[in-house]
Each structure stands twice: as C-alpha cells, then as structure tokens.
PDB file of C-alpha atoms in Angstrom:
ATOM      1  CA  MET A  20       0.000   0.000   0.000  1.00 54.00           C
ATOM      2  CA  ALA A  21       1.241   3.489  -0.829  1.00 56.00           C
ATOM      3  CA  THR A  22      -0.152   7.003  -0.753  1.00 52.00           C
ATOM      4  CA  PRO A  23       0.639   9.869  -3.148  1.00 47.00           C
ATOM      5  CA  GLU A  24       3.892  11.661  -2.317  1.00 48.00           C
ATOM      6  CA  ASN A  25       3.662  15.240  -1.076  1.00 47.00           C
ATOM      7  CA  GLY A  26       5.382  17.990  -2.953  1.00 44.00           C
ATOM      8  CA  THR A  27       8.162  18.337  -5.478  1.00 47.00           C
ATOM      9  CA  ALA A  28      11.451  20.173  -5.414  1.00 45.00           C
ATOM     10  CA  GLY A  29       9.876  22.876  -7.575  1.00 51.00           C
ATOM     11  CA  GLU A  30       7.376  23.943  -4.934  1.00 60.00           C
ATOM     12  CA  PRO A  31       7.973  27.122  -2.890  1.00 60.00           C
ATOM     13  CA  GLY A  32       9.730  26.367   0.384  1.00 84.00           C
ATOM     14  CA  THR A  33      11.181  23.058  -0.822  1.00 88.00           C
ATOM     15  CA  ARG A  34      14.940  22.673  -0.922  1.00 90.00           C
ATOM     16  CA  GLU A  35      16.573  19.666  -2.521  1.00 91.00           C
ATOM     17  CA  LEU A  36      19.824  18.389  -1.025  1.00 89.00           C
ATOM     18  CA  ARG A  37      22.544  16.778  -3.116  1.00 84.00           C
ATOM     19  CA  SER A  38      23.975  14.669  -0.281  1.00 80.00           C
ATOM     20  CA  VAL A  39      23.329  13.664   3.303  1.00 78.00           C
ATOM     21  CA  PRO A  40      24.276  16.505   5.702  1.00 73.00           C
ATOM     22  CA  GLY A  41      27.124  15.753   8.111  1.00 70.00           C
ATOM     23  CA  THR A  42      25.772  15.633  11.655  1.00 62.00           C
ATOM     24  CA  ALA A  43      29.114  16.544  13.300  1.00 62.00           C
ATOM     25  CA  SER A  44      29.142  19.971  11.661  1.00 66.00           C
ATOM     26  CA  LEU A  45      25.452  20.414  12.449  1.00 67.00           C
ATOM     27  CA  TYR A  46      26.061  19.803  16.151  1.00 61.00           C
ATOM     28  CA  ALA A  47      28.863  22.378  16.014  1.00 64.00           C
ATOM     29  CA  ARG A  48      26.436  24.834  14.430  1.00 67.00           C
ATOM     30  CA  ALA A  49      23.888  24.050  17.166  1.00 63.00           C
ATOM     31  CA  LEU A  50      26.439  24.898  19.873  1.00 61.00           C
ATOM     32  CA  LEU A  51      27.126  28.322  18.358  1.00 61.00           C
ATOM     33  CA  SER A  52      23.648  29.351  17.269  1.00 64.00           C
ATOM     34  CA  ARG A  53      21.267  31.643  19.122  1.00 62.00           C
ATOM     35  CA  ARG A  54      17.498  31.448  18.864  1.00 62.00           C
ATOM     36  CA  GLY A  55      14.619  33.828  19.227  1.00 62.00           C
ATOM     37  CA  ASP A  56      10.864  33.834  18.978  1.00 72.00           C
ATOM     38  CA  GLY A  57       9.113  33.174  15.703  1.00 83.00           C
ATOM     39  CA  PRO A  58       7.166  30.601  13.709  1.00 90.00           C
ATOM     40  CA  LEU A  59       8.533  27.369  12.323  1.00 93.00           C
ATOM     41  CA  PRO A  60      10.057  27.869   8.862  1.00 91.00           C
ATOM     42  CA  ALA A  61       7.790  26.774   6.032  1.00 91.00           C
ATOM     43  CA  ARG A  62      10.503  24.641   4.494  1.00 93.00           C
ATOM     44  CA  ARG A  63      10.760  21.043   3.316  1.00 96.00           C
ATOM     45  CA  LEU A  64      14.121  19.366   2.743  1.00 96.00           C
ATOM     46  CA  VAL A  65      14.287  16.642   0.092  1.00 97.00           C
ATOM     47  CA  LEU A  66      16.921  13.967  -0.490  1.00 96.00           C
ATOM     48  CA  ARG A  67      16.392  11.734  -3.504  1.00 96.00           C
ATOM     49  CA  ASP A  68      17.393   8.256  -4.593  1.00 95.00           C
ATOM     50  CA  VAL A  69      18.787   6.919  -1.311  1.00 95.00           C
ATOM     51  CA  ALA A  70      19.510   3.234  -0.783  1.00 95.00           C
ATOM     52  CA  ALA A  71      20.494   1.716   2.550  1.00 95.00           C
ATOM     53  CA  ASP A  72      24.220   1.141   2.897  1.00 95.00           C
ATOM     54  CA  PRO A  73      24.571  -2.619   3.546  1.00 95.00           C
ATOM     55  CA  ASP A  74      27.221  -2.211   6.249  1.00 96.00           C
ATOM     56  CA  ARG A  75      25.277   0.514   8.030  1.00 96.00           C
ATOM     57  CA  LEU A  76      22.108  -1.567   7.842  1.00 97.00           C
ATOM     58  CA  ARG A  77      23.957  -4.570   9.295  1.00 96.00           C
ATOM     59  CA  ARG A  78      25.350  -2.498  12.183  1.00 96.00           C
ATOM     60  CA  TYR A  79      21.961  -0.922  12.840  1.00 97.00           C
ATOM     61  CA  ALA A  80      20.283  -4.330  12.975  1.00 97.00           C
ATOM     62  CA  ALA A  81      22.996  -5.601  15.330  1.00 97.00           C
ATOM     63  CA  VAL A  82      22.801  -2.758  17.843  1.00 97.00           C
ATOM     64  CA  CYS A  83      18.975  -2.754  17.840  1.00 98.00           C
ATOM     65  CA  GLY A  84      18.437  -6.529  17.738  1.00 97.00           C
ATOM     66  CA  PHE A  85      16.729  -6.995  14.360  1.00 97.00           C
ATOM     67  CA  ALA A  86      17.243 -10.354  12.629  1.00 95.00           C
ATOM     68  CA  ASP A  87      15.636 -10.017   9.168  1.00 84.00           C
ATOM     69  CA  ALA A  88      18.172  -8.574   6.696  1.00 80.00           C
ATOM     70  CA  SER A  89      15.958  -8.837   3.611  1.00 88.00           C
ATOM     71  CA  ARG A  90      13.978  -5.667   4.350  1.00 94.00           C
ATOM     72  CA  LEU A  91      14.470  -2.440   6.265  1.00 97.00           C
ATOM     73  CA  PRO A  92      13.575  -2.556   9.957  1.00 98.00           C
ATOM     74  CA  VAL A  93      10.475  -0.474  10.567  1.00 98.00           C
ATOM     75  CA  THR A  94      12.523   2.242  12.318  1.00 98.00           C
ATOM     76  CA  TYR A  95      15.526   2.268   9.949  1.00 98.00           C
ATOM     77  CA  PRO A  96      14.315   5.128   7.679  1.00 98.00           C
ATOM     78  CA  HIS A  97      14.347   7.367  10.766  1.00 97.00           C
ATOM     79  CA  ILE A  98      18.161   7.400  10.829  1.00 96.00           C
ATOM     80  CA  VAL A  99      18.251   8.341   7.120  1.00 96.00           C
ATOM     81  CA  ALA A 100      15.832  11.219   7.722  1.00 96.00           C
ATOM     82  CA  PHE A 101      17.532  12.340  10.950  1.00 94.00           C
ATOM     83  CA  PRO A 102      20.344  14.416   9.330  1.00 92.00           C
ATOM     84  CA  LEU A 103      17.698  16.256   7.287  1.00 95.00           C
ATOM     85  CA  ALA A 104      15.802  17.005  10.483  1.00 95.00           C
ATOM     86  CA  MET A 105      18.997  18.278  12.089  1.00 90.00           C
ATOM     87  CA  ALA A 106      19.737  20.483   9.087  1.00 91.00           C
ATOM     88  CA  LEU A 107      16.255  21.932   9.386  1.00 92.00           C
ATOM     89  CA  MET A 108      16.524  22.550  13.141  1.00 90.00           C
ATOM     90  CA  THR A 109      19.947  24.228  12.936  1.00 89.00           C
ATOM     91  CA  GLU A 110      18.958  26.816  10.320  1.00 87.00           C
ATOM     92  CA  ARG A 111      19.160  30.431  11.502  1.00 86.00           C
ATOM     93  CA  ASP A 112      15.402  30.919  11.227  1.00 88.00           C
ATOM     94  CA  PHE A 113      14.481  27.893  13.358  1.00 91.00           C
ATOM     95  CA  PRO A 114      13.018  29.371  16.560  1.00 91.00           C
ATOM     96  CA  LEU A 115      14.158  26.758  19.125  1.00 90.00           C
ATOM     97  CA  PRO A 116      17.650  25.495  20.046  1.00 87.00           C
ATOM     98  CA  LEU A 117      18.515  21.947  19.007  1.00 83.00           C
ATOM     99  CA  LEU A 118      20.524  21.127  22.132  1.00 80.00           C
ATOM    100  CA  GLY A 119      18.253  20.661  25.114  1.00 81.00           C
ATOM    101  CA  LEU A 120      15.243  19.480  23.096  1.00 88.00           C
ATOM    102  CA  VAL A 121      13.494  16.440  24.593  1.00 92.00           C
ATOM    103  CA  HIS A 122      12.115  13.748  22.291  1.00 96.00           C
ATOM    104  CA  ILE A 123       8.774  12.961  23.950  1.00 97.00           C
ATOM    105  CA  ALA A 124       6.886  10.899  21.339  1.00 98.00           C
ATOM    106  CA  ASN A 125       7.292   9.190  17.992  1.00 98.00           C
ATOM    107  CA  ARG A 126       4.881   7.683  15.510  1.00 98.00           C
ATOM    108  CA  VAL A 127       6.028   5.531  12.605  1.00 98.00           C
ATOM    109  CA  GLU A 128       3.757   4.331   9.804  1.00 98.00           C
ATOM    110  CA  ARG A 129       5.032   1.623   7.468  1.00 98.00           C
ATOM    111  CA  LEU A 130       2.618   1.481   4.578  1.00 98.00           C
ATOM    112  CA  ARG A 131       4.304  -1.601   3.139  1.00 97.00           C
ATOM    113  CA  PRO A 132       7.485  -3.606   3.803  1.00 96.00           C
ATOM    114  CA  VAL A 133      10.531  -1.955   2.192  1.00 97.00           C
ATOM    115  CA  GLY A 134      13.262  -4.091   0.659  1.00 96.00           C
ATOM    116  CA  ALA A 135      16.821  -3.557   1.854  1.00 96.00           C
ATOM    117  CA  GLY A 136      17.979  -2.479  -1.611  1.00 95.00           C
ATOM    118  CA  GLU A 137      15.140  -0.112  -2.514  1.00 97.00           C
ATOM    119  CA  ARG A 138      15.970   3.492  -3.401  1.00 97.00           C
ATOM    120  CA  LEU A 139      13.755   6.036  -1.668  1.00 98.00           C
ATOM    121  CA  THR A 140      13.208   9.787  -1.654  1.00 98.00           C
ATOM    122  CA  TYR A 141      13.046  11.420   1.795  1.00 97.00           C
ATOM    123  CA  ARG A 142      11.129  14.594   2.686  1.00 97.00           C
ATOM    124  CA  VAL A 143      11.374  16.288   6.083  1.00 97.00           C
ATOM    125  CA  ARG A 144       9.573  19.314   7.520  1.00 97.00           C
ATOM    126  CA  ALA A 145       8.654  20.830  10.892  1.00 96.00           C
ATOM    127  CA  ASP A 146       5.034  21.355  11.878  1.00 96.00           C
ATOM    128  CA  ARG A 147       2.578  22.240  14.678  1.00 96.00           C
ATOM    129  CA  LEU A 148       4.498  24.568  16.980  1.00 95.00           C
ATOM    130  CA  ARG A 149       2.244  24.673  20.026  1.00 95.00           C
ATOM    131  CA  PRO A 150       2.186  25.284  23.770  1.00 94.00           C
ATOM    132  CA  HIS A 151       2.830  22.372  26.109  1.00 95.00           C
ATOM    133  CA  PRO A 152       2.314  22.205  29.890  1.00 95.00           C
ATOM    134  CA  LYS A 153       6.105  22.021  30.263  1.00 94.00           C
ATOM    135  CA  GLY A 154       7.090  24.477  27.524  1.00 93.00           C
ATOM    136  CA  THR A 155       6.744  24.433  23.750  1.00 94.00           C
ATOM    137  CA  ALA A 156       6.313  21.388  21.513  1.00 97.00           C
ATOM    138  CA  PHE A 157       6.590  20.823  17.783  1.00 97.00           C
ATOM    139  CA  ASP A 158       6.700  17.915  15.317  1.00 98.00           C
ATOM    140  CA  VAL A 159       9.251  16.831  12.757  1.00 97.00           C
ATOM    141  CA  VAL A 160       7.459  15.003   9.942  1.00 98.00           C
ATOM    142  CA  ALA A 161       9.501  12.674   7.715  1.00 98.00           C
ATOM    143  CA  GLU A 162       8.311  10.730   4.675  1.00 98.00           C
ATOM    144  CA  ALA A 163       9.981   8.227   2.375  1.00 98.00           C
ATOM    145  CA  GLY A 164       8.616   7.434  -1.069  1.00 97.00           C
ATOM    146  CA  ASP A 165       9.390   5.009  -3.882  1.00 95.00           C
ATOM    147  CA  GLY A 166       8.304   7.195  -6.822  1.00 89.00           C
ATOM    148  CA  ASP A 167       4.752   5.841  -6.860  1.00 92.00           C
ATOM    149  CA  GLY A 168       3.842   7.001  -3.382  1.00 96.00           C
ATOM    150  CA  THR A 169       4.789   7.300   0.245  1.00 97.00           C
ATOM    151  CA  VAL A 170       5.804   3.957   1.777  1.00 98.00           C
ATOM    152  CA  TRP A 171       6.938   5.166   5.223  1.00 98.00           C
ATOM    153  CA  ARG A 172       6.368   8.206   7.400  1.00 98.00           C
ATOM    154  CA  SER A 173       7.040   9.328  10.922  1.00 98.00           C
ATOM    155  CA  VAL A 174       6.211  12.137  13.318  1.00 98.00           C
ATOM    156  CA  SER A 175       8.733  12.912  16.063  1.00 98.00           C
ATOM    157  CA  THR A 176       7.452  15.236  18.774  1.00 98.00           C
ATOM    158  CA  TYR A 177      10.000  17.386  20.601  1.00 96.00           C
ATOM    159  CA  LEU A 178       9.674  19.516  23.716  1.00 96.00           C
ATOM    160  CA  HIS A 179      11.571  22.707  24.500  1.00 93.00           C
ATOM    161  CA  ARG A 180      11.311  23.100  28.252  1.00 89.00           C
ATOM    162  CA  GLY A 181      10.020  26.398  29.584  1.00 84.00           C
ATOM    163  CA  SER A 182       6.880  27.988  30.954  1.00 68.00           C
ATOM    164  CA  GLY A 183       3.776  26.716  29.191  1.00 54.00           C
ATOM    165  CA  ALA A 184       1.538  29.370  27.688  1.00 44.00           C
ATOM    166  CA  GLU A 185      -1.219  29.719  25.161  1.00 42.00           C
ATOM    167  CA  ASP A 186       0.040  30.268  21.624  1.00 37.00           C
ATOM    168  CA  PRO A 187      -2.120  32.465  19.345  1.00 32.00           C
ATOM    169  CA  ARG A 188      -0.586  31.000  16.187  1.00 31.00           C
ATOM    170  CA  PRO A 189      -2.751  28.583  14.175  1.00 32.00           C
ATOM    171  CA  ARG A 190      -1.842  24.907  14.295  1.00 34.00           C
ATOM    172  CA  ALA A 191      -1.346  23.208  10.943  1.00 32.00           C
ATOM    173  CA  SER A 192      -2.480  19.610  10.664  1.00 30.00           C
ATOM    174  CA  THR A 193      -0.004  16.834   9.948  1.00 30.00           C
ATOM    175  CA  GLY A 194      -2.718  14.590   8.521  1.00 32.00           C
ATOM    176  CA  PRO A 195      -2.979  10.907   9.393  1.00 30.00           C
ATOM    177  CA  ALA A 196       0.574  10.808  10.745  1.00 32.00           C
ATOM    178  CA  SER A 197      -0.173  13.277  13.559  1.00 33.00           C
ATOM    179  CA  ALA A 198       1.256  12.192  16.888  1.00 35.00           C
ATOM    180  CA  GLY A 199      -1.686  13.614  18.795  1.00 37.00           C
ATOM    181  CA  GLY A 200      -3.340  10.262  19.537  1.00 37.00           C
ATOM    182  CA  GLY A 201      -0.442   8.710  21.420  1.00 40.00           C
ATOM    183  CA  PRO A 202      -0.137   5.285  22.975  1.00 41.00           C
ATOM    184  CA  PRO A 203      -2.808   3.723  25.183  1.00 41.00           C
ATOM    185  CA  SER A 204      -3.186   4.588  28.851  1.00 40.00           C
ATOM    186  CA  ARG A 205      -3.220   0.938  29.983  1.00 50.00           C
ATOM    187  CA  PRO A 206       0.254  -0.355  30.923  1.00 46.00           C
ATOM    188  CA  ALA A 207       1.655  -3.056  28.660  1.00 44.00           C
ATOM    189  CA  ASP A 208       1.742  -5.573  31.517  1.00 47.00           C
ATOM    190  CA  GLY A 209      -1.948  -5.118  32.334  1.00 46.00           C
ATOM    191  CA  PRO A 210      -4.836  -7.407  31.313  1.00 44.00           C
ATOM    192  CA  ALA A 211      -4.496  -8.836  27.824  1.00 50.00           C
ATOM    193  CA  ASP A 212      -6.707 -10.629  25.342  1.00 56.00           C
ATOM    194  CA  GLY A 213      -3.871 -12.595  23.738  1.00 55.00           C
ATOM    195  CA  PRO A 214      -0.323 -13.908  24.193  1.00 60.00           C
ATOM    196  CA  ALA A 215       2.139 -11.909  26.291  1.00 90.00           C
ATOM    197  CA  LEU A 216       5.902 -11.387  26.149  1.00 95.00           C
ATOM    198  CA  ASP A 217       8.077 -10.681  29.179  1.00 96.00           C
ATOM    199  CA  GLU A 218      11.845 -10.246  28.726  1.00 96.00           C
ATOM    200  CA  ARG A 219      14.714  -8.755  30.708  1.00 97.00           C
ATOM    201  CA  TRP A 220      17.593  -7.069  28.908  1.00 98.00           C
ATOM    202  CA  GLU A 221      21.038  -5.983  29.995  1.00 98.00           C
ATOM    203  CA  VAL A 222      21.774  -2.664  28.292  1.00 98.00           C
ATOM    204  CA  PRO A 223      25.534  -1.983  28.205  1.00 97.00           C
ATOM    205  CA  GLY A 224      27.037   1.425  28.776  1.00 95.00           C
ATOM    206  CA  SER A 225      28.395   1.401  25.216  1.00 96.00           C
ATOM    207  CA  VAL A 226      24.993   1.268  23.508  1.00 97.00           C
ATOM    208  CA  GLY A 227      24.723   5.061  23.282  1.00 96.00           C
ATOM    209  CA  ARG A 228      28.042   5.320  21.446  1.00 96.00           C
ATOM    210  CA  ARG A 229      27.246   2.339  19.198  1.00 97.00           C
ATOM    211  CA  TYR A 230      23.857   3.720  18.210  1.00 97.00           C
ATOM    212  CA  ALA A 231      25.330   7.202  17.724  1.00 95.00           C
ATOM    213  CA  ALA A 232      27.958   5.789  15.361  1.00 95.00           C
ATOM    214  CA  VAL A 233      25.368   4.139  13.127  1.00 96.00           C
ATOM    215  CA  SER A 234      22.572   6.739  13.389  1.00 94.00           C
ATOM    216  CA  GLY A 235      24.588   9.969  13.342  1.00 90.00           C
ATOM    217  CA  ASP A 236      22.762  11.158  16.474  1.00 90.00           C
ATOM    218  CA  ARG A 237      25.813  12.222  18.507  1.00 89.00           C
ATOM    219  CA  ASN A 238      24.023  14.294  21.093  1.00 87.00           C
ATOM    220  CA  PRO A 239      26.475  14.535  24.051  1.00 88.00           C
ATOM    221  CA  ILE A 240      23.883  13.170  26.497  1.00 91.00           C
ATOM    222  CA  HIS A 241      24.242   9.734  24.871  1.00 93.00           C
ATOM    223  CA  LEU A 242      28.018   9.454  24.620  1.00 92.00           C
ATOM    224  CA  HIS A 243      29.716   9.715  28.009  1.00 93.00           C
ATOM    225  CA  PRO A 244      28.829  10.383  31.659  1.00 92.00           C
ATOM    226  CA  LEU A 245      30.884  13.592  31.686  1.00 93.00           C
ATOM    227  CA  THR A 246      29.101  15.125  28.695  1.00 91.00           C
ATOM    228  CA  ALA A 247      25.733  13.892  29.954  1.00 92.00           C
ATOM    229  CA  ARG A 248      26.307  15.682  33.276  1.00 93.00           C
ATOM    230  CA  LEU A 249      26.617  18.988  31.430  1.00 89.00           C
ATOM    231  CA  PHE A 250      22.925  18.579  30.577  1.00 86.00           C
ATOM    232  CA  GLY A 251      21.801  17.424  34.013  1.00 90.00           C
ATOM    233  CA  PHE A 252      22.007  13.633  33.671  1.00 92.00           C
ATOM    234  CA  PRO A 253      24.037  11.581  36.183  1.00 94.00           C
ATOM    235  CA  ARG A 254      25.098   9.141  33.440  1.00 95.00           C
ATOM    236  CA  ALA A 255      24.802   8.842  29.672  1.00 96.00           C
ATOM    237  CA  ILE A 256      21.322   7.876  28.493  1.00 96.00           C
ATOM    238  CA  ALA A 257      20.136   5.599  25.706  1.00 97.00           C
ATOM    239  CA  HIS A 258      18.607   7.174  22.594  1.00 96.00           C
ATOM    240  CA  GLY A 259      14.824   7.079  22.678  1.00 97.00           C
ATOM    241  CA  MET A 260      14.751   5.734  19.125  1.00 98.00           C
ATOM    242  CA  TRP A 261      17.152   2.953  20.109  1.00 98.00           C
ATOM    243  CA  SER A 262      14.745   1.962  22.896  1.00 98.00           C
ATOM    244  CA  LYS A 263      11.828   1.981  20.455  1.00 98.00           C
ATOM    245  CA  ALA A 264      13.761   0.008  17.845  1.00 98.00           C
ATOM    246  CA  ARG A 265      14.882  -2.548  20.441  1.00 98.00           C
ATOM    247  CA  CYS A 266      11.266  -3.113  21.488  1.00 98.00           C
ATOM    248  CA  LEU A 267      10.157  -3.542  17.883  1.00 98.00           C
ATOM    249  CA  ALA A 268      13.013  -5.977  17.241  1.00 98.00           C
ATOM    250  CA  ALA A 269      11.506  -8.135  20.000  1.00 98.00           C
ATOM    251  CA  LEU A 270       8.194  -7.991  18.106  1.00 97.00           C
ATOM    252  CA  GLU A 271       9.770  -8.256  14.639  1.00 96.00           C
ATOM    253  CA  ASP A 272       8.081 -11.460  13.506  1.00 94.00           C
ATOM    254  CA  ARG A 273       4.718 -10.281  14.902  1.00 95.00           C
ATOM    255  CA  LEU A 274       4.528  -6.893  13.147  1.00 96.00           C
ATOM    256  CA  PRO A 275       1.966  -6.515  10.348  1.00 95.00           C
ATOM    257  CA  GLY A 276       3.443  -5.626   6.957  1.00 95.00           C
ATOM    258  CA  ALA A 277       1.535  -2.332   7.045  1.00 97.00           C
ATOM    259  CA  CYS A 278       1.469  -0.945  10.550  1.00 98.00           C
ATOM    260  CA  ARG A 279       1.546   2.117  12.784  1.00 98.00           C
ATOM    261  CA  VAL A 280       3.704   2.226  15.912  1.00 98.00           C
ATOM    262  CA  ASP A 281       3.096   4.939  18.519  1.00 98.00           C
ATOM    263  CA  VAL A 282       5.473   5.463  21.413  1.00 98.00           C
ATOM    264  CA  SER A 283       5.607   7.982  24.242  1.00 98.00           C
ATOM    265  CA  PHE A 284       8.973   8.354  25.959  1.00 98.00           C
ATOM    266  CA  ARG A 285       8.490   8.546  29.729  1.00 97.00           C
ATOM    267  CA  ALA A 286      11.900   8.492  31.453  1.00 96.00           C
ATOM    268  CA  PRO A 287      15.445   8.067  30.128  1.00 95.00           C
ATOM    269  CA  VAL A 288      17.354   4.782  30.334  1.00 97.00           C
ATOM    270  CA  LEU A 289      20.492   5.597  32.340  1.00 97.00           C
ATOM    271  CA  LEU A 290      23.416   3.522  31.047  1.00 97.00           C
ATOM    272  CA  PRO A 291      24.290   0.812  31.853  1.00 97.00           C
ATOM    273  CA  ALA A 292      20.872  -0.560  32.756  1.00 97.00           C
ATOM    274  CA  ARG A 293      18.787  -3.629  33.304  1.00 98.00           C
ATOM    275  CA  VAL A 294      15.300  -3.204  31.847  1.00 98.00           C
ATOM    276  CA  ARG A 295      12.127  -5.238  31.504  1.00 97.00           C
ATOM    277  CA  PHE A 296      10.229  -5.406  28.208  1.00 97.00           C
ATOM    278  CA  THR A 297       6.586  -6.500  28.275  1.00 97.00           C
ATOM    279  CA  ALA A 298       4.049  -6.797  25.465  1.00 97.00           C
ATOM    280  CA  VAL A 299       0.484  -8.043  25.194  1.00 96.00           C
ATOM    281  CA  GLN A 300      -1.578  -8.803  22.135  1.00 94.00           C
ATOM    282  CA  ALA A 301      -4.572  -6.458  22.068  1.00 92.00           C
ATOM    283  CA  GLY A 302      -7.026  -7.275  19.284  1.00 91.00           C
ATOM    284  CA  PRO A 303      -5.171  -7.174  15.963  1.00 93.00           C
ATOM    285  CA  GLY A 304      -2.251  -5.220  17.448  1.00 95.00           C
ATOM    286  CA  TRP A 305       0.120  -5.109  20.385  1.00 97.00           C
ATOM    287  CA  GLU A 306       0.685  -2.901  23.405  1.00 97.00           C
ATOM    288  CA  PHE A 307       4.154  -2.831  24.907  1.00 98.00           C
ATOM    289  CA  GLY A 308       6.291  -1.100  27.477  1.00 97.00           C
ATOM    290  CA  LEU A 309       9.833  -0.786  28.742  1.00 98.00           C
ATOM    291  CA  ARG A 310      10.577  -0.145  32.399  1.00 97.00           C
ATOM    292  CA  GLN A 311      13.313  -0.424  34.984  1.00 96.00           C
ATOM    293  CA  ASP A 312      13.732  -4.065  35.958  1.00 96.00           C
ATOM    294  CA  GLY A 313      12.667  -4.526  39.555  1.00 92.00           C
ATOM    295  CA  GLY A 314      11.467  -0.927  39.838  1.00 89.00           C
ATOM    296  CA  THR A 315       8.608   1.367  38.902  1.00 90.00           C
ATOM    297  CA  ARG A 316      10.473   3.719  36.541  1.00 95.00           C
ATOM    298  CA  GLU A 317       8.710   3.568  33.154  1.00 98.00           C
ATOM    299  CA  HIS A 318      10.903   4.303  30.146  1.00 98.00           C
ATOM    300  CA  LEU A 319       8.408   4.084  27.292  1.00 98.00           C
ATOM    301  CA  ARG A 320       4.939   2.898  26.403  1.00 98.00           C
ATOM    302  CA  GLY A 321       3.821   1.976  22.908  1.00 98.00           C
ATOM    303  CA  GLU A 322       1.194   0.483  20.646  1.00 98.00           C
ATOM    304  CA  VAL A 323       1.346  -1.378  17.324  1.00 98.00           C
ATOM    305  CA  SER A 324      -1.733  -1.130  15.096  1.00 97.00           C
ATOM    306  CA  PRO A 325      -2.282  -2.687  11.657  1.00 97.00           C
ATOM    307  CA  LEU A 326      -3.017  -0.286   8.797  1.00 95.00           C
ATOM    308  CA  ASP A 327      -5.960  -1.263   6.603  1.00 78.00           C
TER     309      ASP A 327
END
C-alpha cells in the first residue's frame, strides 16, 4: 500500500539536497547558534534516490536486535531522515535550540514492507508549533517514497522546556501521521486478550556510542557520563529511538506488513541498565512497554496497530 507523495522540489519552500548533511558539523552549528521567537520555517528538505548502505544496515540491525536482513527494519528510515531534520533545526530561522530538546513521542507508519535495496526519496519538515504544559512542543514530519507514493512516514514530537503558555498562532495539521493520539493509557503488563511477552535485557554502557555511530545522532547526552552531566544527567542515556527500535526488534516477527507504531517516551534509560520489556496482544495489534527491571520507573509505552 502506498499514498501519493507530497510535494516536489519545484514547490515554494522546498529545498533539494545533493547529499546527506554531516551531523558533526550540524552539532557544532547548534552549539554556536542563538534562537529567538518566531514561527517554524515553512521549508521542506528533500533527499532523492537513497539506498540503505549494507554495512550501516547490518550495524543498525545488530545494535537494535533486528534479525531479518531482507527488508528495512520499521525504524531504519528514521536514521536516514535524521540528518535532514537536524539540518532543518539548525537553520538560523528555526526558533528553538537543538541542544536541550526532549524527544517525547514518535509515531512511525510503514505502509508496506521496504526491501533492503530499494531506493527512496526522503522529505522532512517541521510542523505544529504549540504550547505544552512544560514548555513548547513541535513535530518533525519525515516521509519516504518510492516514486509511486509514500511507503513510510514518521512524526517525532519534541519539547523545549520552559513555561507553558497559550500560543495564538494557528496549528497546521499533519494529517494521518499526527502524533496527537499517542499510545494507550493501559500499561503493557496489564490485562491482555492474547499472548504476552516478558523479557529482561542488559543494556551496556556502550549502547549510546554504538547507536550514535550508526545513526549519526551524537548528542552529548548519549556518549559519556561527563558530557551527559553537562545537561543534568548523572550518566549517559540511551537514545529514545534505540529503545523503540529494540522493542520492535523483539516484536519483529509479529509486526503486520503495514502498521503504525506509537510510542511515548516517559523516562530516560540511564546507562548501563537492566530493563524489563513486556508486550500483550490487544485485538489485531500489540501494546508494549519498557521499564526499569525490579522498579517502577517507566521508560516508554507503545502500541502497534495494523493499517488497513
């Protein structure tokens, strides 16, 4: 299943990139940039004809726990789109600073399985700047298409901490990929109407550096305890999208070919860690969670739903 792709490079506000932006230079730009008030830029970045690098795909599957090498893991296109999102968020007219943003939710929609060798066009934009009880939130919307239509999309919701306030600016809709619905309120280890999974994982202290190396997300909070402390964390923390990918790897052979996966990130995984993954079958989908093993600290909660 595919849906028509949105936009072309000839449309106003669309900028086509010739190559993948380097995230190291973008982080350097983020350290030096200053931000002010203003709307999100009406800009879409486009990167065409991208195939997964086999070695990068292998390393991604290894660090996240995926076994099937014949098609892209459901979360893999996120790491291809991530440098485009960074390029967008480090432009001079972007109103919020990149460093210090908190990734609070992510929705991925896979409209059909994507082969490991397929060449895709990626489009990334920012949307829905709005007030949040803890500050200001916005979405980064990413889409990947095969020329006939969109085959994958995601919405990543970020929070800039500050005083929450009403925002008079209109809120543009992100369409069916909006992250507004969020995961269910029932914990993943609650009552179920189908089979359940219950696993305990040892998460090594190196996982932040390993995921950073393959994803390009080298935010200092993930790399070393010393750099994490600069941002208020006692130790380095795992990437939220690693945690989501690791959960979906545990469900890999149970995921529908066309599916939607919603996750809300609750509390960071301080590295190293021992965590407990639970999942229950709920109707045609799954509800899952990740929490501190032997404790009450909840790291994430998610839901898998089939797409008709």
